[in-house]
Amino acid sequence: MALTGVEIFKLLPKTNCKKCGHPTCLAFAMKLAQRQASLDACPDVSEEAKKVLGEASAPPIRSIALGSGDKAVKMGEENVLFRHEKRFVNPCAFAVEVKDSMSDDEINNTVDGVLNSEIDRVGQKLRIDAILVSNASNDAGRFEGVVKAIASKAPAVPLIIATGNPAAAEAAVKAVADKKPLLYGADESNADAMANIAKTHKIPLGVTAKGLDALTALTEKIKGLGVEDMVIDPGARTAKEIIEANTYIRRAAIKKNFKALGYPVITLAQRDDKMVEALIAVLGVTKYSSIVVLSSIEKWKNLALFTLRQNIYTDPQVPMQVEQKVYKIGEATPESPLTITTNFSLTYFIVSGEIENSKVPTRLAVMDCEGLSVLTAWAAGKFTASKIAQFIQESGIENEISHKELIIPGYVAILSGAIEDKLPGWKVTVGPREANALPAFLKSR
Amino acid sequence: MAFAAPNETYSGKVFEVTIGADKTAVFGGENVLPFHSFEGNAPHRPVIAYEVQDVPPEDWPETVKKVYEGVSNDPVTWAKYCQDTLNAQAIALRLVGTHPDRENRSPEDAAKTVKDVLAAINVPLIILGSNQIEKDSAVLVSVSEAAKGKNCIIGKAQEGNYKTIAAAAMANNHKLIAMSELDINLSKQLNILITQMGFDKERLITDPMCSALGYGLEYTYSVMERIRLAALTQNDTTMQPPMLADVGMYVWKIKETQASETDLPQWGSLAERGITWEAVTAGSLLMSGAELLIMRHPEAAKAVEKFIDELM
Ligand code: SF4
């Protein structure tokens, strides 16, 4: 449980020496309770207090890194249950399973698929983040060989070493320990040996048990063995089990500060039916998984899942904006019409989508209005005749087109005269009010 | 410390809605967040309605257009195909041909189409206008009368035309979709305005406006989630109608469902990409609270049904 200000106060030196920048220890304690101060600011705090407070003030879901280096993925640190409350922090990682029983060719193809999976979408680089290597062959030598081969072919890609056999795990982990793989495989039967490997190589440990009671007992035991960094698998496999377990885990961590389940969750989404697999991944992305394991990484499936992850993990408080510039839609020529709208991303998506539907090549000037829609921006004085005129002039678009006609949204028809006054030689045409009327409007010109 | 299941108890409940006259479909009725049957009651599966149109789907992309080749030039054949061959549990007939910029069909034509379709099917029918405020108020009044006694869903009533449409739906005993644009307060306000006319709030379906994956999905997702939380945690009865996600229409017009693999090799196979796009959009909105989905591609709908099977 999070401590109250008074509980924290009891652990402080109570000298009111002000070295922390606060007038009294109590004032400092209050700030700590609200997470607006850091304990480091008090130089005189005891080791005992540090330990108690450190545990209580740690984020409800522990921060864990998957892999090391540039392509390492941060997991955990979430604070809320619903994305409208506050931005979800660390987008879940997608991992593809490679079974060591697959042929070397198949393995190579999958690893190539991971290396070539990167896609640029709305300015972000998105990719399959990790490879889970499973010991399906039950042959420790083969397992180690496959892990090594993948690590040398894809040195930057984070690895998940999946086996319940401590001997196989030890050999494979040792071979790639510097890459900080996740060892996924501690359960009730092998916890001591697995914890020992994770501790020796300073890597995070995936812990699996059937059900949350058993999982709680197991993470507490493993923590007692000296392993702090864990990723948990509640044994949920069907969609019904996954939503229940993931919801309970997230609630317990966030609302009850229940440390034994305050770890990132790994979800196995592999299915024979690829569409259904995509939908299980949807469940993982929306409902609290930190790693979603897939059986295959077709480009079409990746694109849909990357896009969903990006959508769910955007900051709900910042209106999404697109870059101010004149966008070409279709094969726009100098004769193509020129339209204008604001940079609220939803406005942009809808307007550009409808222009695309019209199949009429068009230029769309997107003006920075701080992410407001047309009507709101107009009402807020950000989409005015003089600002529009200035934007058009400064955009240099005059040099790219052979005409001087600007189509404005129907909602701001009232601006047409004023824009013409401020843009000598230009003709302003009033377009439709709603984007869905754009195709008919553009086609009829 | 032992684990204690952190259950929530909610004070509110989503209204249960039954549609159809011969065969019926029931959705809503849960007193928990979507698929949280571990802590309460979620008695009904979400319902997927297959979309058909009064005019051939010439503007649909190839992937989904070709599924209906040979049946889609006639709404009656098309609807029967969805019911009999694809096993649709409900049909959504979109009267897009009534739009003034399209075929500009008259309200009388629309009424005839509705009657013909109703005579040919026995699953529930959702009747949608062309989303043109003025025209919809004439068309939806006329089709409400034509479908009297069939317990259909009529839609969509919006701020600019809800009075006539709600009155017609009420007079002819239909359910009604109330649509507003991605804002929980607008949605609440429209539901209140409609119920103030005497329309029973338990006959409403809220459409907070759909968005496709990658094109504002997160807005729809969060508005839905907030509406559902208001219904359950604050027992806000104006927010308790079940919710609609009109998925197909938004998905099958974006670039990702149309651009060829030759042009964009990084995006992979066009056919599977389009189907996945519709399935993933629908699946996400199920997680945020939709109980009624309107979809176009049968493979996407079937994948979503399998997902629901696993979730229930
Ligand atoms: S520095 Fe420490 S001891 Fe001094 S006032 Fe602040 S909390 Fe109290």
PDB file of N, CA, C and O in Angstrom, chain A residues 319-384:
ATOM      1  N   PRO A 319      -4.011  16.845 -27.973  1.00  0.00           N
ATOM      2  CA  PRO A 319      -4.713  16.571 -29.223  1.00  0.00           C
ATOM      3  C   PRO A 319      -3.692  16.162 -30.274  1.00  0.00           C
ATOM      4  O   PRO A 319      -2.617  16.757 -30.360  1.00  0.00           O
ATOM      5  N   MET A 320      -4.000  15.128 -31.001  1.00  0.00           N
ATOM      6  CA  MET A 320      -3.046  14.666 -31.992  1.00  0.00           C
ATOM      7  C   MET A 320      -2.989  15.669 -33.141  1.00  0.00           C
ATOM      8  O   MET A 320      -3.993  16.151 -33.617  1.00  0.00           O
ATOM      9  N   GLN A 321      -1.781  15.969 -33.522  1.00  0.00           N
ATOM     10  CA  GLN A 321      -1.591  16.972 -34.568  1.00  0.00           C
ATOM     11  C   GLN A 321      -0.765  16.391 -35.697  1.00  0.00           C
ATOM     12  O   GLN A 321       0.064  15.538 -35.474  1.00  0.00           O
ATOM     13  N   VAL A 322      -1.007  16.912 -36.885  1.00  0.00           N
ATOM     14  CA  VAL A 322      -0.128  16.545 -37.989  1.00  0.00           C
ATOM     15  C   VAL A 322       0.690  17.779 -38.365  1.00  0.00           C
ATOM     16  O   VAL A 322       0.359  18.904 -38.004  1.00  0.00           O
ATOM     17  N   GLU A 323       1.763  17.526 -39.080  1.00  0.00           N
ATOM     18  CA  GLU A 323       2.701  18.578 -39.427  1.00  0.00           C
ATOM     19  C   GLU A 323       2.057  19.590 -40.379  1.00  0.00           C
ATOM     20  O   GLU A 323       1.334  19.227 -41.304  1.00  0.00           O
ATOM     21  N   GLN A 324       2.334  20.878 -40.144  1.00  0.00           N
ATOM     22  CA  GLN A 324       1.821  21.919 -41.031  1.00  0.00           C
ATOM     23  C   GLN A 324       2.566  21.877 -42.352  1.00  0.00           C
ATOM     24  O   GLN A 324       3.782  22.050 -42.389  1.00  0.00           O
ATOM     25  N   LYS A 325       1.871  21.603 -43.419  1.00  0.00           N
ATOM     26  CA  LYS A 325       2.469  21.678 -44.753  1.00  0.00           C
ATOM     27  C   LYS A 325       1.382  21.426 -45.803  1.00  0.00           C
ATOM     28  O   LYS A 325       0.243  21.120 -45.454  1.00  0.00           O
ATOM     29  N   VAL A 326       1.764  21.568 -47.062  1.00  0.00           N
ATOM     30  CA  VAL A 326       0.806  21.283 -48.120  1.00  0.00           C
ATOM     31  C   VAL A 326       1.028  19.839 -48.571  1.00  0.00           C
ATOM     32  O   VAL A 326       2.089  19.499 -49.080  1.00  0.00           O
ATOM     33  N   TYR A 327       0.040  18.986 -48.308  1.00  0.00           N
ATOM     34  CA  TYR A 327       0.149  17.568 -48.642  1.00  0.00           C
ATOM     35  C   TYR A 327      -0.407  17.328 -50.041  1.00  0.00           C
ATOM     36  O   TYR A 327      -1.417  17.917 -50.430  1.00  0.00           O
ATOM     37  N   LYS A 328       0.297  16.447 -50.790  1.00  0.00           N
ATOM     38  CA  LYS A 328      -0.223  16.037 -52.097  1.00  0.00           C
ATOM     39  C   LYS A 328      -0.992  14.750 -51.911  1.00  0.00           C
ATOM     40  O   LYS A 328      -0.472  13.788 -51.347  1.00  0.00           O
ATOM     41  N   ILE A 329      -2.216  14.726 -52.387  1.00  0.00           N
ATOM     42  CA  ILE A 329      -2.991  13.491 -52.294  1.00  0.00           C
ATOM     43  C   ILE A 329      -3.273  13.013 -53.705  1.00  0.00           C
ATOM     44  O   ILE A 329      -3.825  13.746 -54.520  1.00  0.00           O
ATOM     45  N   GLY A 330      -2.848  11.803 -54.004  1.00  0.00           N
ATOM     46  CA  GLY A 330      -2.895  11.323 -55.381  1.00  0.00           C
ATOM     47  C   GLY A 330      -1.768  11.992 -56.177  1.00  0.00           C
ATOM     48  O   GLY A 330      -0.907  12.668 -55.619  1.00  0.00           O
ATOM     49  N   GLU A 331      -1.793  11.776 -57.489  1.00  0.00           N
ATOM     50  CA  GLU A 331      -0.740  12.332 -58.340  1.00  0.00           C
ATOM     51  C   GLU A 331      -1.067  13.779 -58.677  1.00  0.00           C
ATOM     52  O   GLU A 331      -1.446  14.108 -59.803  1.00  0.00           O
ATOM     53  N   ALA A 332      -0.935  14.665 -57.698  1.00  0.00           N
ATOM     54  CA  ALA A 332      -1.333  16.057 -57.908  1.00  0.00           C
ATOM     55  C   ALA A 332      -0.405  16.757 -58.908  1.00  0.00           C
ATOM     56  O   ALA A 332       0.810  16.639 -58.837  1.00  0.00           O
ATOM     57  N   THR A 333      -1.007  17.459 -59.847  1.00  0.00           N
ATOM     58  CA  THR A 333      -0.265  18.234 -60.842  1.00  0.00           C
ATOM     59  C   THR A 333      -0.445  19.716 -60.507  1.00  0.00           C
ATOM     60  O   THR A 333      -1.230  20.052 -59.610  1.00  0.00           O
ATOM     61  N   PRO A 334       0.248  20.617 -61.227  1.00  0.00           N
ATOM     62  CA  PRO A 334       0.064  22.047 -60.943  1.00  0.00           C
ATOM     63  C   PRO A 334      -1.382  22.508 -61.114  1.00  0.00           C
ATOM     64  O   PRO A 334      -1.804  23.485 -60.487  1.00  0.00           O
ATOM     65  N   GLU A 335      -2.153  21.770 -61.919  1.00  0.00           N
ATOM     66  CA  GLU A 335      -3.548  22.183 -62.158  1.00  0.00           C
ATOM     67  C   GLU A 335      -4.493  21.690 -61.059  1.00  0.00           C
ATOM     68  O   GLU A 335      -5.623  22.147 -60.976  1.00  0.00           O
ATOM     69  N   SER A 336      -4.047  20.741 -60.246  1.00  0.00           N
ATOM     70  CA  SER A 336      -4.948  20.125 -59.262  1.00  0.00           C
ATOM     71  C   SER A 336      -5.472  21.154 -58.272  1.00  0.00           C
ATOM     72  O   SER A 336      -4.796  22.137 -57.968  1.00  0.00           O
ATOM     73  N   PRO A 337      -6.682  20.911 -57.750  1.00  0.00           N
ATOM     74  CA  PRO A 337      -7.255  21.866 -56.797  1.00  0.00           C
ATOM     75  C   PRO A 337      -6.460  21.927 -55.491  1.00  0.00           C
ATOM     76  O   PRO A 337      -5.758  20.997 -55.128  1.00  0.00           O
ATOM     77  N   LEU A 338      -6.604  23.070 -54.819  1.00  0.00           N
ATOM     78  CA  LEU A 338      -5.936  23.299 -53.537  1.00  0.00           C
ATOM     79  C   LEU A 338      -6.993  23.521 -52.463  1.00  0.00           C
ATOM     80  O   LEU A 338      -7.823  24.425 -52.572  1.00  0.00           O
ATOM     81  N   THR A 339      -6.968  22.680 -51.435  1.00  0.00           N
ATOM     82  CA  THR A 339      -7.927  22.815 -50.339  1.00  0.00           C
ATOM     83  C   THR A 339      -7.157  23.116 -49.056  1.00  0.00           C
ATOM     84  O   THR A 339      -5.954  22.910 -48.985  1.00  0.00           O
ATOM     85  N   ILE A 340      -7.875  23.579 -48.058  1.00  0.00           N
ATOM     86  CA  ILE A 340      -7.197  23.872 -46.787  1.00  0.00           C
ATOM     87  C   ILE A 340      -8.020  23.346 -45.617  1.00  0.00           C
ATOM     88  O   ILE A 340      -9.255  23.308 -45.671  1.00  0.00           O
ATOM     89  N   THR A 341      -7.316  22.898 -44.573  1.00  0.00           N
ATOM     90  CA  THR A 341      -7.985  22.530 -43.329  1.00  0.00           C
ATOM     91  C   THR A 341      -7.011  22.728 -42.166  1.00  0.00           C
ATOM     92  O   THR A 341      -5.893  23.226 -42.363  1.00  0.00           O
ATOM     93  N   THR A 342      -7.434  22.323 -40.958  1.00  0.00           N
ATOM     94  CA  THR A 342      -6.577  22.522 -39.783  1.00  0.00           C
ATOM     95  C   THR A 342      -5.786  21.254 -39.483  1.00  0.00           C
ATOM     96  O   THR A 342      -5.999  20.215 -40.093  1.00  0.00           O
ATOM     97  N   ASN A 343      -4.871  21.340 -38.502  1.00  0.00           N
ATOM     98  CA  ASN A 343      -3.951  20.220 -38.266  1.00  0.00           C
ATOM     99  C   ASN A 343      -4.388  19.270 -37.159  1.00  0.00           C
ATOM    100  O   ASN A 343      -3.586  18.506 -36.660  1.00  0.00           O
ATOM    101  N   PHE A 344      -5.653  19.321 -36.732  1.00  0.00           N
ATOM    102  CA  PHE A 344      -6.164  18.291 -35.814  1.00  0.00           C
ATOM    103  C   PHE A 344      -6.083  16.966 -36.572  1.00  0.00           C
ATOM    104  O   PHE A 344      -6.597  16.862 -37.685  1.00  0.00           O
ATOM    105  N   SER A 345      -5.437  15.969 -35.983  1.00  0.00           N
ATOM    106  CA  SER A 345      -5.133  14.782 -36.786  1.00  0.00           C
ATOM    107  C   SER A 345      -6.394  14.085 -37.278  1.00  0.00           C
ATOM    108  O   SER A 345      -6.430  13.561 -38.375  1.00  0.00           O
ATOM    109  N   LEU A 346      -7.434  14.090 -36.458  1.00  0.00           N
ATOM    110  CA  LEU A 346      -8.662  13.430 -36.896  1.00  0.00           C
ATOM    111  C   LEU A 346      -9.265  14.157 -38.097  1.00  0.00           C
ATOM    112  O   LEU A 346      -9.716  13.541 -39.064  1.00  0.00           O
ATOM    113  N   THR A 347      -9.230  15.499 -38.045  1.00  0.00           N
ATOM    114  CA  THR A 347      -9.702  16.291 -39.175  1.00  0.00           C
ATOM    115  C   THR A 347      -8.886  15.929 -40.421  1.00  0.00           C
ATOM    116  O   THR A 347      -9.425  15.669 -41.493  1.00  0.00           O
ATOM    117  N   TYR A 348      -7.575  15.892 -40.236  1.00  0.00           N
ATOM    118  CA  TYR A 348      -6.704  15.585 -41.359  1.00  0.00           C
ATOM    119  C   TYR A 348      -6.999  14.190 -41.927  1.00  0.00           C
ATOM    120  O   TYR A 348      -7.127  14.008 -43.128  1.00  0.00           O
ATOM    121  N   PHE A 349      -7.130  13.208 -41.032  1.00  0.00           N
ATOM    122  CA  PHE A 349      -7.378  11.845 -41.492  1.00  0.00           C
ATOM    123  C   PHE A 349      -8.683  11.770 -42.286  1.00  0.00           C
ATOM    124  O   PHE A 349      -8.764  11.144 -43.334  1.00  0.00           O
ATOM    125  N   ILE A 350      -9.719  12.407 -41.751  1.00  0.00           N
ATOM    126  CA  ILE A 350     -11.022  12.303 -42.390  1.00  0.00           C
ATOM    127  C   ILE A 350     -11.007  13.029 -43.737  1.00  0.00           C
ATOM    128  O   ILE A 350     -11.431  12.498 -44.759  1.00  0.00           O
ATOM    129  N   VAL A 351     -10.462  14.247 -43.744  1.00  0.00           N
ATOM    130  CA  VAL A 351     -10.450  15.038 -44.980  1.00  0.00           C
ATOM    131  C   VAL A 351      -9.565  14.359 -46.029  1.00  0.00           C
ATOM    132  O   VAL A 351      -9.972  14.175 -47.182  1.00  0.00           O
ATOM    133  N   SER A 352      -8.371  13.929 -45.630  1.00  0.00           N
ATOM    134  CA  SER A 352      -7.489  13.319 -46.630  1.00  0.00           C
ATOM    135  C   SER A 352      -8.092  11.995 -47.120  1.00  0.00           C
ATOM    136  O   SER A 352      -7.972  11.661 -48.296  1.00  0.00           O
ATOM    137  N   GLY A 353      -8.757  11.275 -46.225  1.00  0.00           N
ATOM    138  CA  GLY A 353      -9.409  10.026 -46.629  1.00  0.00           C
ATOM    139  C   GLY A 353     -10.486  10.262 -47.665  1.00  0.00           C
ATOM    140  O   GLY A 353     -10.589   9.541 -48.654  1.00  0.00           O
ATOM    141  N   GLU A 354     -11.283  11.297 -47.444  1.00  0.00           N
ATOM    142  CA  GLU A 354     -12.360  11.582 -48.399  1.00  0.00           C
ATOM    143  C   GLU A 354     -11.798  12.079 -49.732  1.00  0.00           C
ATOM    144  O   GLU A 354     -12.339  11.776 -50.793  1.00  0.00           O
ATOM    145  N   ILE A 355     -10.709  12.845 -49.665  1.00  0.00           N
ATOM    146  CA  ILE A 355     -10.095  13.292 -50.925  1.00  0.00           C
ATOM    147  C   ILE A 355      -9.585  12.068 -51.684  1.00  0.00           C
ATOM    148  O   ILE A 355      -9.764  11.941 -52.894  1.00  0.00           O
ATOM    149  N   GLU A 356      -8.965  11.143 -50.944  1.00  0.00           N
ATOM    150  CA  GLU A 356      -8.495   9.923 -51.581  1.00  0.00           C
ATOM    151  C   GLU A 356      -9.646   9.157 -52.239  1.00  0.00           C
ATOM    152  O   GLU A 356      -9.537   8.681 -53.352  1.00  0.00           O
ATOM    153  N   ASN A 357     -10.762   9.093 -51.523  1.00  0.00           N
ATOM    154  CA  ASN A 357     -11.943   8.421 -52.074  1.00  0.00           C
ATOM    155  C   ASN A 357     -12.411   9.036 -53.370  1.00  0.00           C
ATOM    156  O   ASN A 357     -12.934   8.363 -54.236  1.00  0.00           O
ATOM    157  N   SER A 358     -12.273  10.349 -53.460  1.00  0.00           N
ATOM    158  CA  SER A 358     -12.778  11.047 -54.646  1.00  0.00           C
ATOM    159  C   SER A 358     -11.964  10.676 -55.877  1.00  0.00           C
ATOM    160  O   SER A 358     -12.396  10.849 -56.993  1.00  0.00           O
ATOM    161  N   LYS A 359     -10.758  10.147 -55.634  1.00  0.00           N
ATOM    162  CA  LYS A 359      -9.820   9.814 -56.708  1.00  0.00           C
ATOM    163  C   LYS A 359      -9.449  11.040 -57.539  1.00  0.00           C
ATOM    164  O   LYS A 359      -8.922  10.915 -58.638  1.00  0.00           O
ATOM    165  N   VAL A 360      -9.740  12.238 -57.036  1.00  0.00           N
ATOM    166  CA  VAL A 360      -9.331  13.468 -57.721  1.00  0.00           C
ATOM    167  C   VAL A 360      -8.026  13.933 -57.058  1.00  0.00           C
ATOM    168  O   VAL A 360      -8.039  14.286 -55.877  1.00  0.00           O
ATOM    169  N   PRO A 361      -6.908  13.904 -57.791  1.00  0.00           N
ATOM    170  CA  PRO A 361      -5.654  14.362 -57.189  1.00  0.00           C
ATOM    171  C   PRO A 361      -5.812  15.801 -56.690  1.00  0.00           C
ATOM    172  O   PRO A 361      -6.333  16.658 -57.403  1.00  0.00           O
ATOM    173  N   THR A 362      -5.385  16.057 -55.475  1.00  0.00           N
ATOM    174  CA  THR A 362      -5.673  17.338 -54.832  1.00  0.00           C
ATOM    175  C   THR A 362      -4.529  17.693 -53.902  1.00  0.00           C
ATOM    176  O   THR A 362      -3.858  16.805 -53.369  1.00  0.00           O
ATOM    177  N   ARG A 363      -4.304  19.001 -53.708  1.00  0.00           N
ATOM    178  CA  ARG A 363      -3.384  19.425 -52.650  1.00  0.00           C
ATOM    179  C   ARG A 363      -4.199  19.804 -51.424  1.00  0.00           C
ATOM    180  O   ARG A 363      -5.208  20.490 -51.542  1.00  0.00           O
ATOM    181  N   LEU A 364      -3.731  19.361 -50.273  1.00  0.00           N
ATOM    182  CA  LEU A 364      -4.412  19.699 -49.024  1.00  0.00           C
ATOM    183  C   LEU A 364      -3.439  20.482 -48.152  1.00  0.00           C
ATOM    184  O   LEU A 364      -2.436  19.951 -47.680  1.00  0.00           O
ATOM    185  N   ALA A 365      -3.735  21.765 -47.984  1.00  0.00           N
ATOM    186  CA  ALA A 365      -2.904  22.601 -47.116  1.00  0.00           C
ATOM    187  C   ALA A 365      -3.384  22.406 -45.687  1.00  0.00           C
ATOM    188  O   ALA A 365      -4.551  22.610 -45.380  1.00  0.00           O
ATOM    189  N   VAL A 366      -2.476  21.949 -44.835  1.00  0.00           N
ATOM    190  CA  VAL A 366      -2.831  21.697 -43.438  1.00  0.00           C
ATOM    191  C   VAL A 366      -2.159  22.767 -42.587  1.00  0.00           C
ATOM    192  O   VAL A 366      -0.947  22.893 -42.581  1.00  0.00           O
ATOM    193  N   MET A 367      -2.980  23.551 -41.923  1.00  0.00           N
ATOM    194  CA  MET A 367      -2.454  24.714 -41.207  1.00  0.00           C
ATOM    195  C   MET A 367      -2.396  24.426 -39.706  1.00  0.00           C
ATOM    196  O   MET A 367      -3.316  23.846 -39.137  1.00  0.00           O
ATOM    197  N   ASP A 368      -1.308  24.813 -39.079  1.00  0.00           N
ATOM    198  CA  ASP A 368      -1.138  24.593 -37.643  1.00  0.00           C
ATOM    199  C   ASP A 368      -2.131  25.445 -36.855  1.00  0.00           C
ATOM    200  O   ASP A 368      -2.036  26.671 -36.842  1.00  0.00           O
ATOM    201  N   CYS A 369      -3.109  24.792 -36.252  1.00  0.00           N
ATOM    202  CA  CYS A 369      -4.075  25.479 -35.390  1.00  0.00           C
ATOM    203  C   CYS A 369      -4.055  24.822 -34.020  1.00  0.00           C
ATOM    204  O   CYS A 369      -5.086  24.641 -33.375  1.00  0.00           O
ATOM    205  N   GLU A 370      -2.882  24.397 -33.607  1.00  0.00           N
ATOM    206  CA  GLU A 370      -2.703  23.755 -32.303  1.00  0.00           C
ATOM    207  C   GLU A 370      -3.607  22.538 -32.114  1.00  0.00           C
ATOM    208  O   GLU A 370      -4.110  22.294 -31.014  1.00  0.00           O
ATOM    209  N   GLY A 371      -3.822  21.829 -33.175  1.00  0.00           N
ATOM    210  CA  GLY A 371      -4.568  20.579 -33.062  1.00  0.00           C
ATOM    211  C   GLY A 371      -6.059  20.747 -32.856  1.00  0.00           C
ATOM    212  O   GLY A 371      -6.710  19.858 -32.342  1.00  0.00           O
ATOM    213  N   LEU A 372      -6.597  21.891 -33.251  1.00  0.00           N
ATOM    214  CA  LEU A 372      -8.044  22.082 -33.116  1.00  0.00           C
ATOM    215  C   LEU A 372      -8.736  21.769 -34.444  1.00  0.00           C
ATOM    216  O   LEU A 372      -8.150  21.910 -35.508  1.00  0.00           O
ATOM    217  N   SER A 373     -10.001  21.376 -34.354  1.00  0.00           N
ATOM    218  CA  SER A 373     -10.770  21.138 -35.565  1.00  0.00           C
ATOM    219  C   SER A 373     -11.181  22.482 -36.170  1.00  0.00           C
ATOM    220  O   SER A 373     -11.007  23.530 -35.551  1.00  0.00           O
ATOM    221  N   VAL A 374     -11.750  22.445 -37.384  1.00  0.00           N
ATOM    222  CA  VAL A 374     -12.008  23.685 -38.124  1.00  0.00           C
ATOM    223  C   VAL A 374     -12.870  24.674 -37.332  1.00  0.00           C
ATOM    224  O   VAL A 374     -12.482  25.833 -37.137  1.00  0.00           O
ATOM    225  N   LEU A 375     -14.003  24.200 -36.856  1.00  0.00           N
ATOM    226  CA  LEU A 375     -14.922  25.123 -36.163  1.00  0.00           C
ATOM    227  C   LEU A 375     -14.328  25.667 -34.867  1.00  0.00           C
ATOM    228  O   LEU A 375     -14.428  26.853 -34.559  1.00  0.00           O
ATOM    229  N   THR A 376     -13.692  24.770 -34.117  1.00  0.00           N
ATOM    230  CA  THR A 376     -13.092  25.187 -32.848  1.00  0.00           C
ATOM    231  C   THR A 376     -11.947  26.163 -33.100  1.00  0.00           C
ATOM    232  O   THR A 376     -11.798  27.158 -32.390  1.00  0.00           O
ATOM    233  N   ALA A 377     -11.136  25.868 -34.114  1.00  0.00           N
ATOM    234  CA  ALA A 377     -10.003  26.736 -34.413  1.00  0.00           C
ATOM    235  C   ALA A 377     -10.491  28.109 -34.866  1.00  0.00           C
ATOM    236  O   ALA A 377      -9.931  29.145 -34.487  1.00  0.00           O
ATOM    237  N   TRP A 378     -11.550  28.123 -35.635  1.00  0.00           N
ATOM    238  CA  TRP A 378     -12.109  29.390 -36.100  1.00  0.00           C
ATOM    239  C   TRP A 378     -12.633  30.181 -34.886  1.00  0.00           C
ATOM    240  O   TRP A 378     -12.317  31.348 -34.703  1.00  0.00           O
ATOM    241  N   ALA A 379     -13.374  29.494 -34.015  1.00  0.00           N
ATOM    242  CA  ALA A 379     -13.929  30.154 -32.832  1.00  0.00           C
ATOM    243  C   ALA A 379     -12.818  30.668 -31.918  1.00  0.00           C
ATOM    244  O   ALA A 379     -12.968  31.693 -31.245  1.00  0.00           O
ATOM    245  N   ALA A 380     -11.681  29.974 -31.904  1.00  0.00           N
ATOM    246  CA  ALA A 380     -10.582  30.363 -31.021  1.00  0.00           C
ATOM    247  C   ALA A 380      -9.655  31.383 -31.684  1.00  0.00           C
ATOM    248  O   ALA A 380      -8.614  31.738 -31.134  1.00  0.00           O
ATOM    249  N   GLY A 381     -10.017  31.842 -32.882  1.00  0.00           N
ATOM    250  CA  GLY A 381      -9.208  32.860 -33.555  1.00  0.00           C
ATOM    251  C   GLY A 381      -7.898  32.326 -34.111  1.00  0.00           C
ATOM    252  O   GLY A 381      -6.940  33.080 -34.303  1.00  0.00           O
ATOM    253  N   LYS A 382      -7.828  31.025 -34.360  1.00  0.00           N
ATOM    254  CA  LYS A 382      -6.582  30.457 -34.897  1.00  0.00           C
ATOM    255  C   LYS A 382      -6.708  30.122 -36.384  1.00  0.00           C
ATOM    256  O   LYS A 382      -5.732  29.815 -37.043  1.00  0.00           O
ATOM    257  N   PHE A 383      -7.934  30.132 -36.883  1.00  0.00           N
ATOM    258  CA  PHE A 383      -8.158  29.818 -38.291  1.00  0.00           C
ATOM    259  C   PHE A 383      -8.889  31.017 -38.872  1.00  0.00           C
ATOM    260  O   PHE A 383     -10.083  30.976 -39.143  1.00  0.00           O
ATOM    261  N   THR A 384      -8.150  32.126 -38.999  1.00  0.00           N
ATOM    262  CA  THR A 384      -8.763  33.381 -39.432  1.00  0.00           C
ATOM    263  C   THR A 384      -8.263  33.738 -40.824  1.00  0.00           C
ATOM    264  O   THR A 384      -7.288  33.159 -41.313  1.00  0.00           O
TER     265      THR A 384
END
